[in-house]
Amino acid sequence: MPDDMLKETATSYDQPPRGLLSQEFFFLLQRIDRLDEKLSGEIRALDEKLSGEIKAGDGRLSEEIKALDDKLSREIKALEEKLGNKLSNLGLWFVGAIVTLIAGFAGVIVTLVLK
């Protein structure tokens, strides 16, 4: 059989002339093709199922992260307010100490001048 005819037969998936390949080979080839289709379908179904589960898990994680972020933001704001209050109290204490020192020095100076 000429090579051109064999190449054309191989590319067109037509059944080649008898004598080149046995019927058992074609039966096994068809069986392999059906199993390949079945396996591909199962893989596709599993991929879709896993994609759905991954999206659901991602959604739950996003909600948890958002809740934790909100809670952390509230805690940080509360700490900033406490720190601000402590610093303003410290500032008032410092101003009071300076006023007391100035008043003390003024009293000493007035006492020395009036003597």
C-alpha positions as a Python dict, from the first residue, in 0.01 Angstrom:
ca = {
    (1, 'M'): (0, 0, 0),
    (2, 'P'): (140, 344, -85),
    (3, 'D'): (258, 571, 195),
    (4, 'D'): (23, 854, 93),
    (5, 'M'): (-278, 629, 142),
    (6, 'L'): (-159, 517, 486),
    (7, 'K'): (-101, 878, 597),
    (8, 'E'): (-442, 985, 471),
    (9, 'T'): (-607, 694, 648),
    (10, 'A'): (-425, 771, 973),
    (11, 'T'): (-520, 1140, 968),
    (12, 'S'): (-886, 1088, 877),
    (13, 'Y'): (-946, 818, 1143),
    (14, 'D'): (-1111, 600, 885),
    (15, 'Q'): (-1077, 231, 926),
    (16, 'P'): (-769, 125, 730),
    (17, 'P'): (-786, -151, 476),
    (18, 'R'): (-806, -498, 616),
    (19, 'G'): (-484, -670, 688),
    (20, 'L'): (-299, -366, 831),
    (21, 'L'): (-453, -368, 1178),
    (22, 'S'): (-670, -624, 1351),
    (23, 'Q'): (-1026, -570, 1474),
    (24, 'E'): (-908, -629, 1828),
    (25, 'F'): (-685, -328, 1802),
    (26, 'F'): (-978, -107, 1699),
    (27, 'F'): (-1190, -250, 1978),
    (28, 'L'): (-919, -166, 2231),
    (29, 'L'): (-873, 176, 2077),
    (30, 'Q'): (-1246, 249, 2108),
    (31, 'R'): (-1246, 118, 2464),
    (32, 'I'): (-951, 341, 2554),
    (33, 'D'): (-1130, 636, 2396),
    (34, 'R'): (-1449, 572, 2599),
    (35, 'L'): (-1249, 534, 2920),
    (36, 'D'): (-1063, 856, 2839),
    (37, 'E'): (-1392, 1042, 2793),
    (38, 'K'): (-1531, 897, 3115),
    (39, 'L'): (-1215, 987, 3309),
    (40, 'S'): (-1211, 1337, 3160),
    (41, 'G'): (-1573, 1387, 3266),
    (42, 'E'): (-1499, 1274, 3619),
    (43, 'I'): (-1195, 1500, 3638),
    (44, 'R'): (-1404, 1794, 3512),
    (45, 'A'): (-1676, 1723, 3771),
    (46, 'L'): (-1418, 1698, 4050),
    (47, 'D'): (-1253, 2020, 3934),
    (48, 'E'): (-1587, 2204, 3942),
    (49, 'K'): (-1665, 2065, 4287),
    (50, 'L'): (-1325, 2166, 4423),
    (51, 'S'): (-1355, 2511, 4267),
    (52, 'G'): (-1689, 2560, 4440),
    (53, 'E'): (-1549, 2447, 4774),
    (54, 'I'): (-1245, 2671, 4735),
    (55, 'K'): (-1466, 2971, 4658),
    (56, 'A'): (-1686, 2895, 4960),
    (57, 'G'): (-1380, 2860, 5184),
    (58, 'D'): (-1235, 3181, 5045),
    (59, 'G'): (-1561, 3361, 5122),
    (60, 'R'): (-1565, 3234, 5479),
    (61, 'L'): (-1201, 3331, 5530),
    (62, 'S'): (-1267, 3678, 5388),
    (63, 'E'): (-1555, 3727, 5633),
    (64, 'E'): (-1340, 3611, 5926),
    (65, 'I'): (-1054, 3838, 5823),
    (66, 'K'): (-1293, 4135, 5793),
    (67, 'A'): (-1441, 4063, 6137),
    (68, 'L'): (-1093, 4038, 6292),
    (69, 'D'): (-985, 4356, 6115),
    (70, 'D'): (-1288, 4543, 6250),
    (71, 'K'): (-1227, 4414, 6602),
    (72, 'L'): (-858, 4507, 6583),
    (73, 'S'): (-946, 4856, 6459),
    (74, 'R'): (-1182, 4909, 6752),
    (75, 'E'): (-918, 4789, 6999),
    (76, 'I'): (-655, 5018, 6848),
    (77, 'K'): (-889, 5318, 6868),
    (78, 'A'): (-963, 5240, 7234),
    (79, 'L'): (-591, 5216, 7312),
    (80, 'E'): (-522, 5542, 7128),
    (81, 'E'): (-791, 5716, 7335),
    (82, 'K'): (-644, 5579, 7659),
    (83, 'L'): (-295, 5684, 7558),
    (84, 'G'): (-420, 6029, 7460),
    (85, 'N'): (-589, 6067, 7798),
    (86, 'K'): (-272, 5958, 7980),
    (87, 'L'): (-61, 6202, 7778),
    (88, 'S'): (-300, 6492, 7842),
    (89, 'N'): (-298, 6410, 8215),
    (90, 'L'): (80, 6402, 8209),
    (91, 'G'): (85, 6736, 8030),
    (92, 'L'): (-144, 6890, 8289),
    (93, 'W'): (74, 6752, 8568),
    (94, 'F'): (383, 6900, 8402),
    (95, 'V'): (218, 7241, 8364),
    (96, 'G'): (110, 7229, 8729),
    (97, 'A'): (465, 7152, 8840),
    (98, 'I'): (606, 7442, 8636),
    (99, 'V'): (345, 7683, 8777),
    (100, 'T'): (428, 7565, 9129),
    (101, 'L'): (801, 7620, 9072),
    (102, 'I'): (742, 7966, 8929),
    (103, 'A'): (515, 8057, 9219),
    (104, 'G'): (777, 7929, 9466),
    (105, 'F'): (1055, 8129, 9304),
    (106, 'A'): (831, 8436, 9293),
    (107, 'G'): (760, 8394, 9665),
    (108, 'V'): (1131, 8368, 9744),
    (109, 'I'): (1211, 8674, 9533),
    (110, 'V'): (928, 8876, 9693),
    (111, 'T'): (1045, 8769, 10039),
    (112, 'L'): (1402, 8873, 9963),
    (113, 'V'): (1298, 9205, 9814),
    (114, 'L'): (1066, 9297, 10106),
    (115, 'K'): (1323, 9212, 10370),
}
